mmCIF file of C-alpha atoms and ligand atoms in Angstrom:
data_model
loop_
_atom_site.group_PDB
_atom_site.id
_atom_site.type_symbol
_atom_site.label_atom_id
_atom_site.label_comp_id
_atom_site.label_asym_id
_atom_site.label_seq_id
_atom_site.Cartn_x
_atom_site.Cartn_y
_atom_site.Cartn_z
ATOM 1 C CA MET A 295 0.000 0.000 0.000
ATOM 2 C CA ALA A 296 1.460 3.360 -1.044
ATOM 3 C CA LEU A 297 1.739 5.771 1.862
ATOM 4 C CA LYS A 298 -0.092 9.086 1.664
ATOM 5 C CA ARG A 299 1.882 12.069 2.847
ATOM 6 C CA VAL A 300 0.735 15.172 4.730
ATOM 7 C CA MET A 301 3.198 18.036 5.064
ATOM 8 C CA VAL A 302 3.041 20.286 8.149
ATOM 9 C CA LEU A 303 4.614 23.708 8.469
ATOM 10 C CA THR A 304 4.613 26.668 10.837
ATOM 11 C CA GLY A 305 4.569 30.205 9.410
ATOM 12 C CA GLY A 306 4.694 33.775 10.726
ATOM 13 C CA GLY A 307 5.868 34.764 14.191
ATOM 14 C CA ASP A 308 6.349 31.868 16.591
ATOM 15 C CA CYS A 309 3.835 31.352 19.342
ATOM 16 C CA PRO A 310 3.474 29.057 22.374
ATOM 17 C CA GLY A 311 1.517 25.948 21.331
ATOM 18 C CA LEU A 312 2.927 25.388 17.846
ATOM 19 C CA ASN A 313 4.644 22.187 18.954
ATOM 20 C CA ALA A 314 1.466 20.913 20.600
ATOM 21 C CA VAL A 315 -0.348 21.290 17.242
ATOM 22 C CA ILE A 316 2.424 19.414 15.422
ATOM 23 C CA ARG A 317 2.257 16.641 18.030
ATOM 24 C CA GLY A 318 -1.550 16.429 17.720
ATOM 25 C CA ILE A 319 -1.277 16.032 13.949
ATOM 26 C CA VAL A 320 1.410 13.342 14.175
ATOM 27 C CA LYS A 321 -0.342 11.398 16.947
ATOM 28 C CA ARG A 322 -3.654 11.382 15.089
ATOM 29 C CA ALA A 323 -1.984 10.440 11.804
ATOM 30 C CA SER A 324 -0.148 7.561 13.484
ATOM 31 C CA GLN A 325 -3.539 5.902 13.985
ATOM 32 C CA GLU A 326 -3.903 5.699 10.200
ATOM 33 C CA PRO A 327 -1.725 2.975 8.671
ATOM 34 C CA ASP A 328 -1.667 4.608 5.244
ATOM 35 C CA TRP A 329 -0.535 8.137 6.212
ATOM 36 C CA GLU A 330 2.832 9.630 7.093
ATOM 37 C CA VAL A 331 3.647 13.144 8.275
ATOM 38 C CA VAL A 332 6.548 15.256 7.089
ATOM 39 C CA GLY A 333 7.536 18.690 8.340
ATOM 40 C CA CYS A 334 8.724 21.532 6.149
ATOM 41 C CA ILE A 335 11.463 23.649 7.701
ATOM 42 C CA GLU A 336 10.885 27.411 8.161
ATOM 43 C CA SER A 337 7.411 27.737 6.741
ATOM 44 C CA PHE A 338 7.414 27.021 2.975
ATOM 45 C CA ASN A 339 11.136 27.764 2.686
ATOM 46 C CA GLY A 340 11.966 24.083 3.121
ATOM 47 C CA VAL A 341 10.260 23.256 -0.194
ATOM 48 C CA LEU A 342 11.358 26.381 -2.002
ATOM 49 C CA ARG A 343 15.046 26.018 -1.116
ATOM 50 C CA GLU A 344 17.548 23.718 -2.776
ATOM 51 C CA PRO A 345 18.375 21.310 -1.308
ATOM 52 C CA THR A 346 14.888 20.685 0.032
ATOM 53 C CA GLU A 347 14.536 20.782 3.829
ATOM 54 C CA ILE A 348 11.776 18.376 4.758
ATOM 55 C CA VAL A 349 11.895 15.995 7.732
ATOM 56 C CA VAL A 350 9.865 12.924 8.644
ATOM 57 C CA LEU A 351 7.769 13.471 11.778
ATOM 58 C CA ASP A 352 7.079 10.265 13.672
ATOM 59 C CA GLY A 353 6.056 9.558 17.252
ATOM 60 C CA LYS A 354 9.642 9.836 18.445
ATOM 61 C CA ALA A 355 10.120 13.274 16.846
ATOM 62 C CA VAL A 356 7.144 14.755 18.691
ATOM 63 C CA ARG A 357 7.415 12.968 22.032
ATOM 64 C CA GLY A 358 6.600 15.394 24.871
ATOM 65 C CA ILE A 359 6.935 18.509 22.717
ATOM 66 C CA GLN A 360 3.544 19.926 23.803
ATOM 67 C CA THR A 361 5.406 21.545 26.702
ATOM 68 C CA GLN A 362 7.954 23.335 24.500
ATOM 69 C CA GLY A 363 7.635 26.895 23.235
ATOM 70 C CA GLY A 364 8.731 27.901 19.733
ATOM 71 C CA THR A 365 8.471 25.417 16.887
ATOM 72 C CA ILE A 366 10.608 22.383 16.164
ATOM 73 C CA LEU A 367 10.156 23.168 12.452
ATOM 74 C CA GLY A 368 11.388 26.760 12.598
ATOM 75 C CA THR A 369 9.393 29.604 11.095
ATOM 76 C CA THR A 370 9.676 32.904 9.256
ATOM 77 C CA ASN A 371 7.500 35.966 8.801
ATOM 78 C CA LYS A 372 9.332 37.078 5.672
ATOM 79 C CA GLY A 373 8.588 36.204 2.095
ATOM 80 C CA GLY A 374 6.715 33.048 1.102
ATOM 81 C CA PRO A 375 5.755 31.282 -2.136
ATOM 82 C CA PHE A 376 3.918 34.318 -3.535
ATOM 83 C CA ALA A 377 6.660 36.808 -2.628
ATOM 84 C CA TRP A 378 10.024 35.058 -2.637
ATOM 85 C CA PRO A 379 12.906 37.534 -2.110
ATOM 86 C CA MET A 380 15.331 37.605 -5.079
ATOM 87 C CA LYS A 381 18.500 39.629 -5.489
ATOM 88 C CA GLN A 382 18.696 41.407 -8.835
ATOM 89 C CA PRO A 383 21.881 41.814 -10.901
ATOM 90 C CA ASP A 384 22.207 45.436 -9.701
ATOM 91 C CA GLY A 385 22.227 44.263 -6.069
ATOM 92 C CA THR A 386 18.700 45.449 -5.221
ATOM 93 C CA TRP A 387 16.013 43.057 -4.002
ATOM 94 C CA THR A 388 12.635 42.199 -5.455
ATOM 95 C CA THR A 389 10.082 39.427 -4.871
ATOM 96 C CA VAL A 390 8.863 36.783 -7.300
ATOM 97 C CA ASP A 391 5.835 34.493 -7.309
ATOM 98 C CA ARG A 392 7.052 30.887 -6.999
ATOM 99 C CA SER A 393 3.694 29.362 -6.028
ATOM 100 C CA ASP A 394 3.173 27.313 -9.229
ATOM 101 C CA GLU A 395 6.690 25.959 -9.112
ATOM 102 C CA MET A 396 6.193 25.049 -5.429
ATOM 103 C CA ILE A 397 2.919 23.223 -6.074
ATOM 104 C CA ARG A 398 4.658 21.205 -8.827
ATOM 105 C CA LYS A 399 7.478 20.377 -6.446
ATOM 106 C CA LEU A 400 5.061 19.248 -3.740
ATOM 107 C CA SER A 401 3.445 16.883 -6.205
ATOM 108 C CA TYR A 402 6.886 15.578 -7.219
ATOM 109 C CA LEU A 403 7.664 15.026 -3.509
ATOM 110 C CA GLY A 404 4.480 12.980 -3.146
ATOM 111 C CA VAL A 405 2.769 15.430 -0.804
ATOM 112 C CA ASP A 406 -0.990 14.776 -0.866
ATOM 113 C CA ALA A 407 -2.017 17.464 1.615
ATOM 114 C CA VAL A 408 -0.586 20.399 3.543
ATOM 115 C CA ILE A 409 -1.422 21.714 7.033
ATOM 116 C CA ASN A 410 -0.362 25.340 7.406
ATOM 117 C CA ILE A 411 -0.177 26.548 11.017
ATOM 118 C CA GLY A 412 -0.056 30.344 11.025
ATOM 119 C CA GLY A 413 -1.742 33.707 11.498
ATOM 120 C CA ASP A 414 -3.646 35.866 9.030
ATOM 121 C CA GLY A 415 -0.678 36.330 6.669
ATOM 122 C CA SER A 416 -0.080 32.572 6.574
ATOM 123 C CA GLN A 417 -3.755 31.812 6.051
ATOM 124 C CA ARG A 418 -3.832 34.269 3.134
ATOM 125 C CA ILE A 419 -1.057 32.178 1.623
ATOM 126 C CA SER A 420 -3.150 29.037 2.360
ATOM 127 C CA LEU A 421 -6.083 30.628 0.550
ATOM 128 C CA GLY A 422 -3.968 31.534 -2.487
ATOM 129 C CA LEU A 423 -2.573 28.003 -2.693
ATOM 130 C CA SER A 424 -6.003 26.468 -2.184
ATOM 131 C CA LYS A 425 -7.316 28.527 -5.115
ATOM 132 C CA LYS A 426 -4.532 26.999 -7.184
ATOM 133 C CA GLY A 427 -5.779 23.520 -6.293
ATOM 134 C CA LEU A 428 -3.470 22.554 -3.411
ATOM 135 C CA ASN A 429 -5.088 20.363 -0.744
ATOM 136 C CA ILE A 430 -4.541 22.588 2.264
ATOM 137 C CA VAL A 431 -5.951 22.987 5.780
ATOM 138 C CA GLY A 432 -5.203 26.035 7.957
ATOM 139 C CA VAL A 433 -4.633 26.164 11.717
ATOM 140 C CA PRO A 434 -4.966 29.612 13.347
ATOM 141 C CA LYS A 435 -2.129 30.803 15.567
ATOM 142 C CA THR A 436 -1.112 34.190 16.905
ATOM 143 C CA ILE A 437 -0.574 35.650 20.323
ATOM 144 C CA ASP A 438 -2.516 38.725 19.143
ATOM 145 C CA ASN A 439 -5.832 36.781 18.878
ATOM 146 C CA ASP A 440 -6.708 38.876 15.824
ATOM 147 C CA LEU A 441 -8.336 36.176 13.661
ATOM 148 C CA SER A 442 -12.073 36.763 13.606
ATOM 149 C CA MET A 443 -13.547 33.327 12.926
ATOM 150 C CA THR A 444 -12.153 31.504 15.944
ATOM 151 C CA ASP A 445 -13.060 32.260 19.568
ATOM 152 C CA TYR A 446 -9.349 32.124 20.399
ATOM 153 C CA THR A 447 -6.095 31.464 18.639
ATOM 154 C CA PHE A 448 -3.668 29.352 20.658
ATOM 155 C CA GLY A 449 -0.756 31.241 22.212
ATOM 156 C CA PHE A 450 -2.911 34.194 23.180
ATOM 157 C CA GLN A 451 -3.722 33.022 26.706
ATOM 158 C CA THR A 452 -0.061 32.268 27.389
ATOM 159 C CA ALA A 453 0.886 35.795 26.318
ATOM 160 C CA VAL A 454 -1.843 37.224 28.559
ATOM 161 C CA GLN A 455 -0.536 35.160 31.474
ATOM 162 C CA ILE A 456 3.032 36.432 30.911
ATOM 163 C CA CYS A 457 1.803 40.058 30.775
ATOM 164 C CA THR A 458 -0.359 39.634 33.854
ATOM 165 C CA GLU A 459 2.534 38.230 35.857
ATOM 166 C CA ALA A 460 4.666 41.157 34.673
ATOM 167 C CA ILE A 461 2.020 43.656 35.869
ATOM 168 C CA ASP A 462 1.897 41.883 39.245
ATOM 169 C CA LYS A 463 5.632 42.445 39.560
ATOM 170 C CA LEU A 464 5.495 46.061 38.405
ATOM 171 C CA VAL A 465 2.731 46.880 40.908
ATOM 172 C CA THR A 466 4.966 46.148 43.890
ATOM 173 C CA THR A 467 7.850 48.272 42.651
ATOM 174 C CA ALA A 468 5.546 51.059 41.411
ATOM 175 C CA ALA A 469 3.783 51.216 44.789
ATOM 176 C CA SER A 470 7.069 51.233 46.694
ATOM 177 C CA HIS A 471 8.372 54.197 44.690
ATOM 178 C CA ASN A 472 5.138 56.125 44.005
ATOM 179 C CA ARG A 473 5.833 55.699 40.309
ATOM 180 C CA VAL A 474 3.913 55.676 37.081
ATOM 181 C CA PHE A 475 4.784 52.470 35.247
ATOM 182 C CA ILE A 476 4.128 52.043 31.559
ATOM 183 C CA MET A 477 4.169 48.459 30.290
ATOM 184 C CA GLU A 478 4.254 47.990 26.529
ATOM 185 C CA VAL A 479 2.802 44.721 25.263
ATOM 186 C CA MET A 480 2.321 43.214 21.802
ATOM 187 C CA GLY A 481 -0.825 43.811 19.793
ATOM 188 C CA ARG A 482 -0.215 45.203 16.357
ATOM 189 C CA ASP A 483 -3.781 45.928 15.292
ATOM 190 C CA ALA A 484 -5.758 44.363 18.119
ATOM 191 C CA GLY A 485 -5.598 45.307 21.787
ATOM 192 C CA TRP A 486 -6.702 41.950 23.215
ATOM 193 C CA ILE A 487 -3.479 41.195 25.102
ATOM 194 C CA ALA A 488 -3.470 44.677 26.645
ATOM 195 C CA LEU A 489 -7.157 44.520 27.534
ATOM 196 C CA HIS A 490 -7.078 41.066 29.137
ATOM 197 C CA SER A 491 -3.864 41.676 31.079
ATOM 198 C CA ALA A 492 -4.989 45.152 32.216
ATOM 199 C CA ILE A 493 -8.132 43.633 33.720
ATOM 200 C CA ALA A 494 -6.339 40.620 35.206
ATOM 201 C CA GLY A 495 -3.460 42.674 36.609
ATOM 202 C CA GLY A 496 -5.574 45.572 37.875
ATOM 203 C CA ALA A 497 -4.040 48.274 35.681
ATOM 204 C CA ASP A 498 -5.359 51.848 35.757
ATOM 205 C CA VAL A 499 -4.970 52.739 32.090
ATOM 206 C CA CYS A 500 -5.209 50.536 28.997
ATOM 207 C CA LEU A 501 -4.262 51.993 25.628
ATOM 208 C CA ILE A 502 -5.109 49.939 22.558
ATOM 209 C CA PRO A 503 -4.845 50.401 18.774
ATOM 210 C CA GLU A 504 -8.629 50.569 18.393
ATOM 211 C CA ILE A 505 -9.005 53.648 20.668
ATOM 212 C CA PRO A 506 -6.559 56.485 19.900
ATOM 213 C CA TYR A 507 -5.669 58.152 23.205
ATOM 214 C CA ASP A 508 -5.833 61.724 24.431
ATOM 215 C CA ILE A 509 -2.736 62.416 26.525
ATOM 216 C CA ASN A 510 -4.671 64.773 28.829
ATOM 217 C CA ALA A 511 -7.192 62.033 29.617
ATOM 218 C CA VAL A 512 -4.300 59.707 30.530
ATOM 219 C CA LYS A 513 -2.796 62.475 32.674
ATOM 220 C CA ALA A 514 -6.136 63.015 34.453
ATOM 221 C CA LYS A 515 -6.356 59.313 35.335
ATOM 222 C CA ILE A 516 -2.800 59.358 36.690
ATOM 223 C CA GLU A 517 -3.539 62.348 38.933
ATOM 224 C CA GLN A 518 -6.655 60.594 40.217
ATOM 225 C CA ARG A 519 -4.420 57.735 41.410
ATOM 226 C CA TYR A 520 -2.256 60.031 43.554
ATOM 227 C CA ASN A 521 -2.957 61.764 46.844
ATOM 228 C CA LYS A 522 -0.489 64.631 46.475
ATOM 229 C CA ARG A 523 2.750 62.692 45.907
ATOM 230 C CA HIS A 524 1.620 59.314 47.249
ATOM 231 C CA GLY A 525 0.184 56.752 44.907
ATOM 232 C CA PHE A 526 1.131 54.851 41.796
ATOM 233 C CA CYS A 527 -0.297 54.148 38.380
ATOM 234 C CA ILE A 528 -0.001 51.200 35.996
ATOM 235 C CA ILE A 529 -0.495 51.866 32.295
ATOM 236 C CA VAL A 530 -0.662 48.962 29.836
ATOM 237 C CA VAL A 531 -0.110 50.073 26.258
ATOM 238 C CA ALA A 532 -0.350 47.886 23.162
ATOM 239 C CA GLU A 533 2.511 48.359 20.682
ATOM 240 C CA GLY A 534 -0.006 49.475 18.015
ATOM 241 C CA ALA A 535 -1.602 52.207 20.167
ATOM 242 C CA LYS A 536 -1.434 55.772 18.893
ATOM 243 C CA PRO A 537 -2.421 59.248 20.094
ATOM 244 C CA LYS A 538 -5.519 60.930 18.639
ATOM 245 C CA GLY A 539 -4.527 62.332 15.264
ATOM 246 C CA GLY A 540 -1.113 60.656 15.530
ATOM 247 C CA ASP A 541 0.563 57.551 14.192
ATOM 248 C CA VAL A 542 2.008 54.284 15.488
ATOM 249 C CA THR A 543 5.575 54.140 16.831
ATOM 250 C CA GLY A 544 8.027 51.902 15.002
ATOM 251 C CA GLU A 545 10.445 51.695 12.132
ATOM 252 C CA ASN A 546 10.223 50.666 8.531
ATOM 253 C CA THR A 547 13.070 48.196 8.224
ATOM 254 C CA GLY A 548 12.825 48.106 4.447
ATOM 255 C CA GLU A 549 13.565 44.356 4.564
ATOM 256 C CA VAL A 550 12.327 42.713 1.411
ATOM 257 C CA GLY A 551 9.496 40.268 2.043
ATOM 258 C CA TYR A 552 8.802 41.654 5.539
ATOM 259 C CA GLN A 553 5.338 43.107 5.256
ATOM 260 C CA HIS A 554 5.181 45.082 8.469
ATOM 261 C CA ILE A 555 6.409 48.233 10.091
ATOM 262 C CA LYS A 556 8.432 46.914 13.025
ATOM 263 C CA LEU A 557 6.394 48.301 15.914
ATOM 264 C CA GLY A 558 7.927 49.160 19.266
ATOM 265 C CA GLY A 559 8.627 52.145 21.455
ATOM 266 C CA VAL A 560 5.152 53.535 22.057
ATOM 267 C CA GLY A 561 5.826 53.180 25.805
ATOM 268 C CA VAL A 562 8.904 55.401 25.545
ATOM 269 C CA GLN A 563 6.949 57.855 23.420
ATOM 270 C CA LEU A 564 4.104 57.893 25.918
ATOM 271 C CA ALA A 565 6.455 58.617 28.824
ATOM 272 C CA ALA A 566 7.816 61.627 26.924
ATOM 273 C CA GLU A 567 4.297 62.823 26.048
ATOM 274 C CA LEU A 568 3.219 62.563 29.702
ATOM 275 C CA ARG A 569 6.213 64.579 30.873
ATOM 276 C CA ALA A 570 5.509 67.170 28.194
ATOM 277 C CA ALA A 571 1.877 67.300 29.358
ATOM 278 C CA GLY A 572 3.086 68.201 32.867
ATOM 279 C CA VAL A 573 3.052 64.881 34.748
ATOM 280 C CA GLU A 574 5.643 65.347 37.488
ATOM 281 C CA HIS A 575 5.572 61.886 39.041
ATOM 282 C CA ASP A 576 8.461 59.567 38.399
ATOM 283 C CA ILE A 577 7.744 57.600 35.200
ATOM 284 C CA ARG A 578 9.350 54.296 34.147
ATOM 285 C CA TYR A 579 8.605 52.018 31.228
ATOM 286 C CA THR A 580 9.061 48.332 30.466
ATOM 287 C CA ILE A 581 8.811 46.776 27.019
ATOM 288 C CA LEU A 582 7.915 43.087 27.286
ATOM 289 C CA GLY A 583 8.556 42.401 23.589
ATOM 290 C CA HIS A 584 9.261 38.844 22.549
ATOM 291 C CA LEU A 585 9.181 37.563 26.134
ATOM 292 C CA GLN A 586 5.451 37.308 25.389
ATOM 293 C CA ARG A 587 6.019 34.859 22.565
ATOM 294 C CA GLY A 588 8.626 32.600 24.131
ATOM 295 C CA GLY A 589 8.533 29.791 26.639
ATOM 296 C CA THR A 590 6.133 27.109 27.712
ATOM 297 C CA PRO A 591 2.474 27.313 26.685
ATOM 298 C CA ILE A 592 -0.013 27.324 29.562
ATOM 299 C CA ALA A 593 -2.422 24.380 29.826
ATOM 300 C CA PHE A 594 -5.271 26.175 27.982
ATOM 301 C CA ASP A 595 -3.086 26.716 24.915
ATOM 302 C CA ARG A 596 -1.728 23.166 24.991
ATOM 303 C CA VAL A 597 -5.279 21.825 25.038
ATOM 304 C CA LEU A 598 -6.526 24.140 22.269
ATOM 305 C CA ALA A 599 -3.440 23.471 20.150
ATOM 306 C CA SER A 600 -3.852 19.716 20.615
ATOM 307 C CA GLU A 601 -7.503 19.965 19.564
ATOM 308 C CA PHE A 602 -6.527 21.959 16.470
ATOM 309 C CA GLY A 603 -3.814 19.430 15.581
ATOM 310 C CA VAL A 604 -6.041 16.375 15.887
ATOM 311 C CA ARG A 605 -8.924 17.984 13.997
ATOM 312 C CA ALA A 606 -6.686 19.402 11.258
ATOM 313 C CA MET A 607 -5.425 15.881 10.572
ATOM 314 C CA GLU A 608 -9.005 14.622 10.558
ATOM 315 C CA PHE A 609 -9.932 17.352 8.052
ATOM 316 C CA VAL A 610 -7.179 15.940 5.823
ATOM 317 C CA LEU A 611 -8.567 12.407 6.229
ATOM 318 C CA GLU A 612 -12.085 13.675 5.462
ATOM 319 C CA GLY A 613 -10.889 15.665 2.422
ATOM 320 C CA ARG A 614 -12.100 18.957 3.959
ATOM 321 C CA PHE A 615 -9.569 21.155 2.189
ATOM 322 C CA GLY A 616 -9.625 24.937 1.755
ATOM 323 C CA GLN A 617 -10.745 25.290 5.363
ATOM 324 C CA MET A 618 -9.259 26.545 8.597
ATOM 325 C CA VAL A 619 -9.992 24.750 11.861
ATOM 326 C CA ALA A 620 -11.498 27.146 14.389
ATOM 327 C CA TYR A 621 -12.629 27.109 17.997
ATOM 328 C CA ASN A 622 -16.329 27.720 18.352
ATOM 329 C CA HIS A 623 -16.878 26.829 21.971
ATOM 330 C CA PRO A 624 -17.147 23.938 22.760
ATOM 331 C CA ASN A 625 -16.494 22.634 19.252
ATOM 332 C CA ILE A 626 -13.717 22.711 16.700
ATOM 333 C CA VAL A 627 -15.328 23.685 13.398
ATOM 334 C CA GLY A 628 -14.182 24.297 9.829
ATOM 335 C CA ILE A 629 -14.259 27.789 8.294
ATOM 336 C CA PRO A 630 -13.650 28.339 4.564
ATOM 337 C CA LEU A 631 -10.257 30.088 4.250
ATOM 338 C CA GLU A 632 -11.858 32.923 2.300
ATOM 339 C CA GLU A 633 -14.055 33.729 5.298
ATOM 340 C CA ALA A 634 -11.307 33.040 7.824
ATOM 341 C CA VAL A 635 -9.145 35.893 6.524
ATOM 342 C CA ARG A 636 -11.901 38.320 5.515
ATOM 343 C CA GLU A 637 -11.716 40.494 8.599
ATOM 344 C CA GLN A 638 -9.591 40.872 11.680
ATOM 345 C CA ASN A 639 -10.785 40.291 15.195
ATOM 346 C CA LEU A 640 -10.410 43.780 16.660
ATOM 347 C CA VAL A 641 -11.589 45.017 20.040
ATOM 348 C CA ASN A 642 -15.088 46.261 19.433
ATOM 349 C CA LEU A 643 -15.939 49.209 21.657
ATOM 350 C CA ASP A 644 -19.249 47.533 22.564
ATOM 351 C CA ASN A 645 -17.370 44.444 23.711
ATOM 352 C CA SER A 646 -18.295 43.188 27.152
ATOM 353 C CA LEU A 647 -14.645 43.274 28.254
ATOM 354 C CA VAL A 648 -14.404 46.995 27.440
ATOM 355 C CA HIS A 649 -17.556 47.461 29.521
ATOM 356 C CA THR A 650 -16.023 45.431 32.364
ATOM 357 C CA ALA A 651 -12.758 47.378 32.194
ATOM 358 C CA LYS A 652 -14.636 50.676 32.397
ATOM 359 C CA GLY A 653 -16.672 49.272 35.287
ATOM 360 C CA LEU A 654 -13.392 48.603 37.079
ATOM 361 C CA GLY A 655 -12.353 52.213 36.524
ATOM 362 C CA ILE A 656 -9.761 51.451 33.826
ATOM 363 C CA SER A 657 -9.263 54.428 31.529
ATOM 364 C CA PHE A 658 -8.808 53.953 27.773
ATOM 365 C CA GLY A 659 -7.479 57.506 27.504
ATOM 366 C CA GLU A 660 -10.556 58.612 25.575
HETATM 367 O O1 LIG B 2148 1.738 39.024 15.076
HETATM 368 C C1 LIG B 2148 2.331 38.658 16.251
HETATM 369 C C2 LIG B 2148 3.379 39.663 16.656
HETATM 370 O O2 LIG B 2148 3.881 39.201 17.881
HETATM 371 C C3 LIG B 2148 2.911 41.109 16.753
HETATM 372 O O3 LIG B 2148 2.224 41.386 17.922
HETATM 373 C C4 LIG B 2148 4.204 41.852 16.610
HETATM 374 O O4 LIG B 2148 4.013 43.146 16.091
HETATM 375 C C5 LIG B 2148 4.945 41.024 15.631
HETATM 376 O O5 LIG B 2148 4.470 39.702 15.754
HETATM 377 C C6 LIG B 2148 6.438 41.070 15.853
HETATM 378 O O6 LIG B 2148 7.077 40.352 14.862
HETATM 379 P P1 LIG B 2148 8.670 40.153 14.767
HETATM 380 O O7 LIG B 2148 8.944 38.821 15.393
HETATM 381 O O8 LIG B 2148 8.959 40.182 13.322
HETATM 382 O O9 LIG B 2148 9.330 41.251 15.542
#
């Protein structure tokens, strides 16, 4: 009996739980005598590069990896089959579409189906490849939780836990020194990490991309937290937050194939704006950065990732291609890729969590 082959890959920024998905896929596939799993190194790069970098994933390769952060397959958030970086004779870089060539190569390699674990950018690639006839299933990941058709992406709750623990630590030092502490967290377009951790950690101000802030409103909340010089204030700010009428803080790296502005530094910017607005309390800032993406996934993310892995493999067995597995509590459902990437999951101002945060006295700097 000829073995059927499913190829798994992880794309975009890494995220706690990726290994648990890979393990779920391999464990479920191992119950099918006619299927084998291979892993493609660094997203689709493993197929696109010469020599090809594809590894066999058996039970031994995935043993116990649900506890490990990162991805055993490696990942990249640059380039891809539709925008492969190429150096031109004059030394400048451009991108080329290598998707048709890649699909031919996959067929030559005997790959019958692909499971692409990644965020919105990766699932757009899944959609493009699906339209070209590739048998592909998507699995939603991102710490930002910005995919709209799943209740949660895995990795998000771990990031929230890391941020919450960081706020807990900052509270004790802020209170001891009567300081204003600004903590910058990830959240490019969506403020979910900031919102959840601000509520869980008991922050006073939460600034998110969806609600541009007024520096005087932030200042007013700070002053409310002090009795003359005694008091402290915790501000959680998402990296994608911006002042009213202003822009995000970051740099355009100009790297070919990297789609984003590299965000970072809004916390520093905010500290300067607060001083300029007349806040005289001692201000400090902390940028959590990639600490939020690294390390061990919490139990919730291991469970969700395992569910996604098992179901994604079952979608392959059932021939349910062109779909993304999604969490629709309490079920794992299939969403057509087209729908899965149509809109982002942003914090809606009518959201119950915004209501709760306001009820707790958290200011959004409106
Ligand atoms: O999309 C997830 C994310 O963590 C964003 O919140 C952040 O802006 C981005 O990835 C950072 O990516 P990089 O690893 O390229 O710095």
